[in-house]
Coordinates of C-alpha atoms and ligand atoms in Angstrom, one line a residue:
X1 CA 172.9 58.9 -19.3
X2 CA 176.3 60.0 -18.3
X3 CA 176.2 63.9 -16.6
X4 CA 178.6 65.9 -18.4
X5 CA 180.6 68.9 -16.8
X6 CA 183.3 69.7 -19.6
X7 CA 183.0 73.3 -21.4
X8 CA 184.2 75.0 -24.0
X9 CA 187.7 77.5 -22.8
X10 CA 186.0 80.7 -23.3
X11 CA 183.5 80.0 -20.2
X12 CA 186.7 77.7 -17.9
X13 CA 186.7 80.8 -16.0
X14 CA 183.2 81.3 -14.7
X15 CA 182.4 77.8 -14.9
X16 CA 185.7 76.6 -12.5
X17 CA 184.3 80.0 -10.1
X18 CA 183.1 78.0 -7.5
X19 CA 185.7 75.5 -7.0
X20 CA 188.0 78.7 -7.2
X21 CA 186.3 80.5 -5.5
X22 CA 187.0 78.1 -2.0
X23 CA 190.8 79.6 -2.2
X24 CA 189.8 83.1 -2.5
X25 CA 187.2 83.1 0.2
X26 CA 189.9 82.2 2.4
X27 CA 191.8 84.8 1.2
X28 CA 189.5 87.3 1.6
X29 CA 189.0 86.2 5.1
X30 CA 192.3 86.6 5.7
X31 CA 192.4 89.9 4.9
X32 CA 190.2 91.2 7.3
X33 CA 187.4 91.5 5.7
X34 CA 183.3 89.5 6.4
X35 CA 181.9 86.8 4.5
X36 CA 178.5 86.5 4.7
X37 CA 176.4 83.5 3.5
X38 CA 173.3 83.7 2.0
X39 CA 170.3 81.3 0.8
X40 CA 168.0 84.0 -1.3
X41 CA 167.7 86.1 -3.7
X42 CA 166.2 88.7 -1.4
X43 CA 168.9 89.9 0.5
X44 CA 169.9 92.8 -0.3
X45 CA 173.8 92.1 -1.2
X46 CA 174.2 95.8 -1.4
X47 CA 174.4 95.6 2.5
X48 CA 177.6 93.9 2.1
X49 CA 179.2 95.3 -0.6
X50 CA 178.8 98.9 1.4
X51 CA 180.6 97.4 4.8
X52 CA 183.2 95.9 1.9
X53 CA 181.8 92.2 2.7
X54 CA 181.3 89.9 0.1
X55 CA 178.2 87.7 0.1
X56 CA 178.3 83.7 -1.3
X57 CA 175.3 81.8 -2.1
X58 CA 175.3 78.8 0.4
X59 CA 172.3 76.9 -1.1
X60 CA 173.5 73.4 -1.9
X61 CA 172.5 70.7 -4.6
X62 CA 174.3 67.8 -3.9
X63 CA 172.6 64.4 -1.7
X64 CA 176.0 64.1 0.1
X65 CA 175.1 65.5 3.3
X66 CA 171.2 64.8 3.3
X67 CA 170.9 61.5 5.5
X68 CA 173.1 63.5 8.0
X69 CA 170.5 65.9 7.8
X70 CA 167.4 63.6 8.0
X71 CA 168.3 62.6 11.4
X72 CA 167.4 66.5 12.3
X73 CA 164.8 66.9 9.7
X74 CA 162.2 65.3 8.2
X75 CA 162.5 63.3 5.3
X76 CA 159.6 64.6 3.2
X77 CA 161.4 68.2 3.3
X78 CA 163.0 70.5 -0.1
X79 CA 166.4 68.7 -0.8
X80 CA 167.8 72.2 -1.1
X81 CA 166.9 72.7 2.5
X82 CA 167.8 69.3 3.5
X83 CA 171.3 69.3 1.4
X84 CA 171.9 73.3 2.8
X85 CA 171.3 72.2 6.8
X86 CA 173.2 69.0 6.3
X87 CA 176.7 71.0 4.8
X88 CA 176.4 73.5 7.6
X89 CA 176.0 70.4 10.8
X90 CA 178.1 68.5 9.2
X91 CA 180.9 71.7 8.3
X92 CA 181.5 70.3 4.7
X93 CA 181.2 73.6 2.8
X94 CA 183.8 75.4 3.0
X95 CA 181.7 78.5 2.2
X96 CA 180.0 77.6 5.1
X97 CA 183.2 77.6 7.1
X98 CA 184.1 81.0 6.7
X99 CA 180.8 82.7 6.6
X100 CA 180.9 84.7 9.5
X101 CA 177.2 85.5 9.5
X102 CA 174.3 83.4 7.9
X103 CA 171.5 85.7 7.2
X104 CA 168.3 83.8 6.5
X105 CA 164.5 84.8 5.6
X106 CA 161.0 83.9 6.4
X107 CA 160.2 82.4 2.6
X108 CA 158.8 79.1 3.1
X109 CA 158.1 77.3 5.9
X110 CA 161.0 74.6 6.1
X111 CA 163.9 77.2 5.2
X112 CA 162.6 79.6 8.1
X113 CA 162.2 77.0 10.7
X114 CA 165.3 75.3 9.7
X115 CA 167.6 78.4 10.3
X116 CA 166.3 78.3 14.1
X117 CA 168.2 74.5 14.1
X118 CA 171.6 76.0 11.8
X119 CA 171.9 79.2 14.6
X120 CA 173.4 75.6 16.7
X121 CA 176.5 75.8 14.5
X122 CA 176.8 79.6 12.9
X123 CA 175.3 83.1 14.1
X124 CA 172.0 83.5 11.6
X125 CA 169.9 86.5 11.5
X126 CA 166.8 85.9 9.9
X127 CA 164.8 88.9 8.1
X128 CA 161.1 89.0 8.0
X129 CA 160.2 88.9 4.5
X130 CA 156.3 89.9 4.0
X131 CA 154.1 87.2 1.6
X132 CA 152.7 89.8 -0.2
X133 CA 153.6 92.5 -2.6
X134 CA 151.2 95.8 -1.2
X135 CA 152.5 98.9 0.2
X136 CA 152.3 97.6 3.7
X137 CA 154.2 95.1 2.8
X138 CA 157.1 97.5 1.3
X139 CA 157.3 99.4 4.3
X140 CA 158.0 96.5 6.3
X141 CA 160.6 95.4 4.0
X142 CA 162.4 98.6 4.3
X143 CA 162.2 98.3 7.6
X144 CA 163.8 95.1 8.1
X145 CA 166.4 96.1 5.3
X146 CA 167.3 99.0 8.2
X147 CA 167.7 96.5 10.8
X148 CA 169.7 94.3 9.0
X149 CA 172.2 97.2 8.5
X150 CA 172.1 97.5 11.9
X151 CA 172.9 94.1 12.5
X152 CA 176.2 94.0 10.1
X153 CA 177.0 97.3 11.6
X154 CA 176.6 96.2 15.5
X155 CA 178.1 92.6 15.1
X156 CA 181.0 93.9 12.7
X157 CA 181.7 97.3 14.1
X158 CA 181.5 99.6 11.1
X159 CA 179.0 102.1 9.8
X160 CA 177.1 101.5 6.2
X161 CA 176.8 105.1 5.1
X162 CA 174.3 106.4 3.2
X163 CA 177.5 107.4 0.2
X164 CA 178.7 103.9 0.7
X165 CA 175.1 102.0 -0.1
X166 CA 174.8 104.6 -3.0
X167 CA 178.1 103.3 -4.3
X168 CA 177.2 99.4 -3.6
X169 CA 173.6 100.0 -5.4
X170 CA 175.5 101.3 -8.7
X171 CA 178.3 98.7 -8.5
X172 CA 175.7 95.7 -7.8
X173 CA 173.3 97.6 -10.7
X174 CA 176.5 97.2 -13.2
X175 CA 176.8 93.7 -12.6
X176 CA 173.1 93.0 -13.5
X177 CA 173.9 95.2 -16.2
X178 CA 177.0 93.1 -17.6
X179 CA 174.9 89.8 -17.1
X180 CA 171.9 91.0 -18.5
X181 CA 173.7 91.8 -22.1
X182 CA 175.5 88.1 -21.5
X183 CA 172.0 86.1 -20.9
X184 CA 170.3 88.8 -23.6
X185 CA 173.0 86.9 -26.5
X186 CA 170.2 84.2 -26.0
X187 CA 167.4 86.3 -27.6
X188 CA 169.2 85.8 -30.8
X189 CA 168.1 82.7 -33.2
X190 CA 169.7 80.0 -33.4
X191 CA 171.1 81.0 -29.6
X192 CA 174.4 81.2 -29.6
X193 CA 175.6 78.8 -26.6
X194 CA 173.9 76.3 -25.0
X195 CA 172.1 76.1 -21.9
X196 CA 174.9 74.7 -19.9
X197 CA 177.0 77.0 -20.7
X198 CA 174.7 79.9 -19.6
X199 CA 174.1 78.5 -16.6
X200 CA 177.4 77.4 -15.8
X201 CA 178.5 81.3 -16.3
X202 CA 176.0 82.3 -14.0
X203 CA 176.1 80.5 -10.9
X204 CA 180.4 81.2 -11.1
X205 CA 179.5 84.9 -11.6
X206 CA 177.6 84.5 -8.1
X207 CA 180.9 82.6 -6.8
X208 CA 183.6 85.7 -8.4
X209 CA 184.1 87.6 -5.2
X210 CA 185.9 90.4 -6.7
X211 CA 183.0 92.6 -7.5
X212 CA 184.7 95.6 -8.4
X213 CA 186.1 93.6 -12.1
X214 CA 183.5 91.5 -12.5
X215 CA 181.0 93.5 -14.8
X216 CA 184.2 93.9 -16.9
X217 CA 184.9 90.4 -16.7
X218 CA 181.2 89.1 -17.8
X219 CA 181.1 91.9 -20.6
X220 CA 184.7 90.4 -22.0
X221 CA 182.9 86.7 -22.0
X222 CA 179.8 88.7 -23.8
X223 CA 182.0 90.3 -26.7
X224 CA 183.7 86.9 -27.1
X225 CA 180.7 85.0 -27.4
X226 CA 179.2 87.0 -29.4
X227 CA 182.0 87.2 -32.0
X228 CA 182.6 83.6 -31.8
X229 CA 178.9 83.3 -33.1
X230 CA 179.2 86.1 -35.9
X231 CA 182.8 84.4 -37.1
X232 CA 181.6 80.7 -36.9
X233 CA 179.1 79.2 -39.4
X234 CA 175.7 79.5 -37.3
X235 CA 174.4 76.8 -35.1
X236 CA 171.2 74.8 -36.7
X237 CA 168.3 76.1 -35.3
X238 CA 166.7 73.8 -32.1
X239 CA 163.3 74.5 -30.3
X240 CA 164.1 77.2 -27.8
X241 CA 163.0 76.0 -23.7
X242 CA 162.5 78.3 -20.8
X243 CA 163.1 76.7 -17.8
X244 CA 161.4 78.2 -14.7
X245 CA 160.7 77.0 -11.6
X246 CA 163.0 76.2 -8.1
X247 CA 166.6 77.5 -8.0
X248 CA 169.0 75.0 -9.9
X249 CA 172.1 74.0 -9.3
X250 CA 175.0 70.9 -9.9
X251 CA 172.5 67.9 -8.8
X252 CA 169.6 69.4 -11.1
X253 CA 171.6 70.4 -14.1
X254 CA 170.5 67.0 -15.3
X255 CA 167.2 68.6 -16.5
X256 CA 169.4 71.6 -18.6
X257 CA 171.5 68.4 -19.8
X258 CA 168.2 65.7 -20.8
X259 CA 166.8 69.0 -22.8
X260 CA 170.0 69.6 -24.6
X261 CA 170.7 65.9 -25.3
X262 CA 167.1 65.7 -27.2
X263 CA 168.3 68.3 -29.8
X264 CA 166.4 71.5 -27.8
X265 CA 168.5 74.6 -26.4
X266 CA 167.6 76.1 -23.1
X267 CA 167.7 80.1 -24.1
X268 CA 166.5 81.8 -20.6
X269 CA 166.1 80.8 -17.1
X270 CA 163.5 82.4 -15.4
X271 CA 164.5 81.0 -12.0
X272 CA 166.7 82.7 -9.2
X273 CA 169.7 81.0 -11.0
X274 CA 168.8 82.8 -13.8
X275 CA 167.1 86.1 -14.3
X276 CA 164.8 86.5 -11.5
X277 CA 166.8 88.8 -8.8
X278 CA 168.3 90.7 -12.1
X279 CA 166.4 91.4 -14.3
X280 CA 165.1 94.8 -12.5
X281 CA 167.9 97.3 -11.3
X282 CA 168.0 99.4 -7.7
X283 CA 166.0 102.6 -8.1
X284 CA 169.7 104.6 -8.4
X285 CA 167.5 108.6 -8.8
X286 CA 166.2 107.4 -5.4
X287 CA 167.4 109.5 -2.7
X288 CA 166.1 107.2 0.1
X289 CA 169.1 104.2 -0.9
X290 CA 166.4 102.1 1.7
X291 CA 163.3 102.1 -0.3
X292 CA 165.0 101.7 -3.3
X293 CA 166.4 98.4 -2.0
X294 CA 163.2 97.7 -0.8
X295 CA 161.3 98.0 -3.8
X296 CA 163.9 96.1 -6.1
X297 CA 163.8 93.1 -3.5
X298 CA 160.0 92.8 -2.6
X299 CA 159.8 92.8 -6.2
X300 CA 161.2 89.5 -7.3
X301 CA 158.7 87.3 -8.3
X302 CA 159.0 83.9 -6.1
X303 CA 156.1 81.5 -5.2
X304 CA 156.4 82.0 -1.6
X305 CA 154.4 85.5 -2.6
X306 CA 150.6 85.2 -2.6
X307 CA 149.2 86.5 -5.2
X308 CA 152.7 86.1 -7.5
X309 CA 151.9 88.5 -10.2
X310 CA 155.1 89.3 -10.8
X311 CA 156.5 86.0 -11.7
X312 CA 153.6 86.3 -14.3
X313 CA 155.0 89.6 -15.6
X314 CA 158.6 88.3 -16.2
X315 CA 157.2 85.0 -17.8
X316 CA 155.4 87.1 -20.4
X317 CA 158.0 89.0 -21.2
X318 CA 160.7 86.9 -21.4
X319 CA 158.9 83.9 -23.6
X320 CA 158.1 86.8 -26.2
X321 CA 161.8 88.3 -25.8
X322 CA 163.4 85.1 -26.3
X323 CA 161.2 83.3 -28.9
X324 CA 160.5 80.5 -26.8
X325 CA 158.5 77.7 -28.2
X326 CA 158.2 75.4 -24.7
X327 CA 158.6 76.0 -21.0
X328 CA 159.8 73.2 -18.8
X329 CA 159.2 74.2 -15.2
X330 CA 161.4 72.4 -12.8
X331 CA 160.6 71.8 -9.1
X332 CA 161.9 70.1 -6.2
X333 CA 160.2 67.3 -4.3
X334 CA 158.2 68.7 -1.1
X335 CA 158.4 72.3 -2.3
X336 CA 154.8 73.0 -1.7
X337 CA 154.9 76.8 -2.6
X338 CA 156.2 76.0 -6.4
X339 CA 154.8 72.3 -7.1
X340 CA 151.5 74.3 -5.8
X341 CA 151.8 77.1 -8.5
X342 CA 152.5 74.9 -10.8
X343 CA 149.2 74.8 -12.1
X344 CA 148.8 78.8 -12.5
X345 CA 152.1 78.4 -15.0
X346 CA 150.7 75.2 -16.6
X347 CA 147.5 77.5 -17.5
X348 CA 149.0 80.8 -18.4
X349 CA 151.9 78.9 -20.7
X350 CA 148.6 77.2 -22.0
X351 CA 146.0 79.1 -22.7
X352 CA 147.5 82.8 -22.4
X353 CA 151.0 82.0 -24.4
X354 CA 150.4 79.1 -26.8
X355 CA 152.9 77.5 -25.7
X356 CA 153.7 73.8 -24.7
X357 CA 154.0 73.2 -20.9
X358 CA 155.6 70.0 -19.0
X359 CA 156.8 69.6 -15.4
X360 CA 159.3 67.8 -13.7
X361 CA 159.4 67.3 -10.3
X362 CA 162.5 65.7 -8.9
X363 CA 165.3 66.0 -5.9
X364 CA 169.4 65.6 -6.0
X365 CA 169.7 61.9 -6.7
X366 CA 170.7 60.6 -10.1
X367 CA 167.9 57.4 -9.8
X368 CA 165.6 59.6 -12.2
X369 CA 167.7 60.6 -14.9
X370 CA 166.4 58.4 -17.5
X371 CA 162.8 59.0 -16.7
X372 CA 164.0 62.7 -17.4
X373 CA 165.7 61.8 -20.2
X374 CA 162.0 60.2 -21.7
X375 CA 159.6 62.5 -20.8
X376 CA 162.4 65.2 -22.3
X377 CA 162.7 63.4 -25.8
X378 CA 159.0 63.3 -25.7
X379 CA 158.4 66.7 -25.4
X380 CA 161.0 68.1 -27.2
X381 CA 159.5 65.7 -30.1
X382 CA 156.1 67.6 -30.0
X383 CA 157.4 70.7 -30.0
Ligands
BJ8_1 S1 163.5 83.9 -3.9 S2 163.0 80.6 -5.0 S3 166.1 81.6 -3.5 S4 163.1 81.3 -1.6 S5 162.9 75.0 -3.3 S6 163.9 76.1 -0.1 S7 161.1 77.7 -1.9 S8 160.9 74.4 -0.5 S9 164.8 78.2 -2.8 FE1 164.2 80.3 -3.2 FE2 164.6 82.8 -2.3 FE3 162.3 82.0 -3.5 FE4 164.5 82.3 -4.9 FE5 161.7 76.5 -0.1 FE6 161.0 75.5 -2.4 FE7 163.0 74.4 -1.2 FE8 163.2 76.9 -2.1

């Protein structure tokens, strides 16, 4: 099966964001101003945006770099964790090049003891996430959310007032606002673009530096879309998948594609691709900017929390929101926290939704495309 990356004009721009994107980080390095990588969803990127930083996902999905890593690392390790180590030792990602600051947390075990082998080739801070969801756990959050601001502000000499994080939270809010009516298009039947496209638009939103026009930007692509579908004669209708499960990115696309080639449509991802760090906004009536951050962020919903209810919550609401007759879940080899809660989804996609359930385990190689491609046409045909 040949891995397709052509798209339709209407999404070139979001989908061509992150080769783009190389030229203007270097412009915006030039012009005084920090990049700072990241590798979660909870950092709070309104940090940034109030010291007038950018932040750029530095999570990779590509084998290139991986045996350079393995001679650090072990082999049975997350690819993401192997493929992210082995850009930044071997300075092959030019995101990592000109982040100035890598700011890590403590969500699983091989990510938070590999950022103590990275701080050999960039400065990393690593927050201390809590595992848990309580009120202990919030005020800790909040408390490390403060001393990351007091990190940015020490190692890049400015002050993050309290107006400034007020603005970030609403600008970073109308983003999530902009994306949430783009990804929302897919509650309508027969969806009206396919999964590759979705996600294509919304890992180069994540790669647009220029944060001031991009809600615009994303609710242009919205209006177009959605007129294309009202003008055009409508799209058959396919069985609707929700894909949860680890983060996805080029080298697992291959799942999206093995769906979409069986005559399915992915219509949501529930992942932190997707709509996992958006789908619930920054407290803005909260006069304490810090707890509001805190809560947002502690919130999302990822396996390395224990319980997880909250990944629960979003999985029942969005497979009711989005009509969605089978979930594929979609995890990486050697990532013990998902492959491990695997089972929990299996059962409540079962037995609480109704819905058909399959997993697929794989890593960033293209050896397993076909089997993909099989078990895919198989379940698409019981749907
Ligand atoms: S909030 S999903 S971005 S931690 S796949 S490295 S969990 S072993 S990426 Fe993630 Fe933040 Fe959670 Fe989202 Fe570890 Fe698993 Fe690898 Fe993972």
């Amino acid at each position: 099966m040949e891995i397709r990356t052509e798209l339709p004009e209407i999404f070139q721009s979001f989908s061509q964001a992150r080769q783009a994107g190389f030229i203007s980080a270097k412009e915006f390095k030039e012009s005084g101003n920090p990049l700072i990588g990241i590798f979660c969803t909870y950092f709070p990127q309104e940090l940034a945006l109030a010291m007038d930083a950018v932040t750029v996902g530095l999570c990779a999905s590509s084998d290139e770099t991986i045996a350079e890593a393995e001679k650090d690392l072990p082999r049975n390790l997350c690819p993401l964790i192997k493929s992210s180590y082995g850009f930044g030792k071997t300075d092959k990602c030019p995101y990592f090049y000109f982040s100035d600051l890598v700011v890590g947390e403590t969500t699983c075990d091989g990510k938070k003891k590999m950022y103590e082998y990275m701080a050999q080739y960039k400065p990393v801070h690593v927050m201390k996430l809590p595992n848990s969801q309580d009120e202990v756990a919030l005020d800790l959050w909040k408390q490390e959310i403060i001393k990351m601001k007091e990190v940015l502000e020490t190692q890049f000499g400015v002050i993050i007032t309290d107006e400034k994080l007020n603005q970030a939270i609403r600008l970073k809010n109308e983003e999530r606002r902009a994306l949430k009516e783009f990804y929302g298009l897919c509650k309508q039947n027969p969806a009206p673009m396919t999964g590759m496209e979705l996600f294509n638009v919304l890992v180069g939103a994540s790669f647009d530096f220029n944060r001031e026009v991009l809600p615009q930007k994303i609710r242009d692509l919205t209006k177009k879309v959605q007129e294309k579908y009202e003008n055009e004669k409508k799209q058959p209708m396919k069985p609707r998948i929700l894909i949860t499960g680890c983060p996805m990115g080029a080298a697992t696309a291959k799942v999206i594609q093995a769906i979409e080639d069986n005559g399915a449509v992915v219509v949501c991802f529930e992942n932190c691709t997707g709509v996992k760090a958006i789908e619930e906004l920054v407290d803005e009536t909260n006069p304490d900017g810090f707890e509001a951050l805190a809560q947002k962020y502690l919130n999302i919903g990822c396996s390395c929390m224990s319980p997880n209810a909250k990944r629960f919550e979003l999985l029942n609401g969005l497979i009711d929101d989005y009509s969605v007759d089978g979930v594929v879940e979609m995890t990486l080899t050697a990532c013990h926290t998902y492959n491990v809660e695997s089972l929990s989804v299996k059962r409540f996609v079962q037995q609480q939704k109704g819905k058909p359930y399959t997993l697929i385990e794989t890593d960033f190689g293209t050896s397993d495309v076909e089997r993909i491609n099989t078990r895919m046409t198989a379940f698409i045909e019981m749907l």
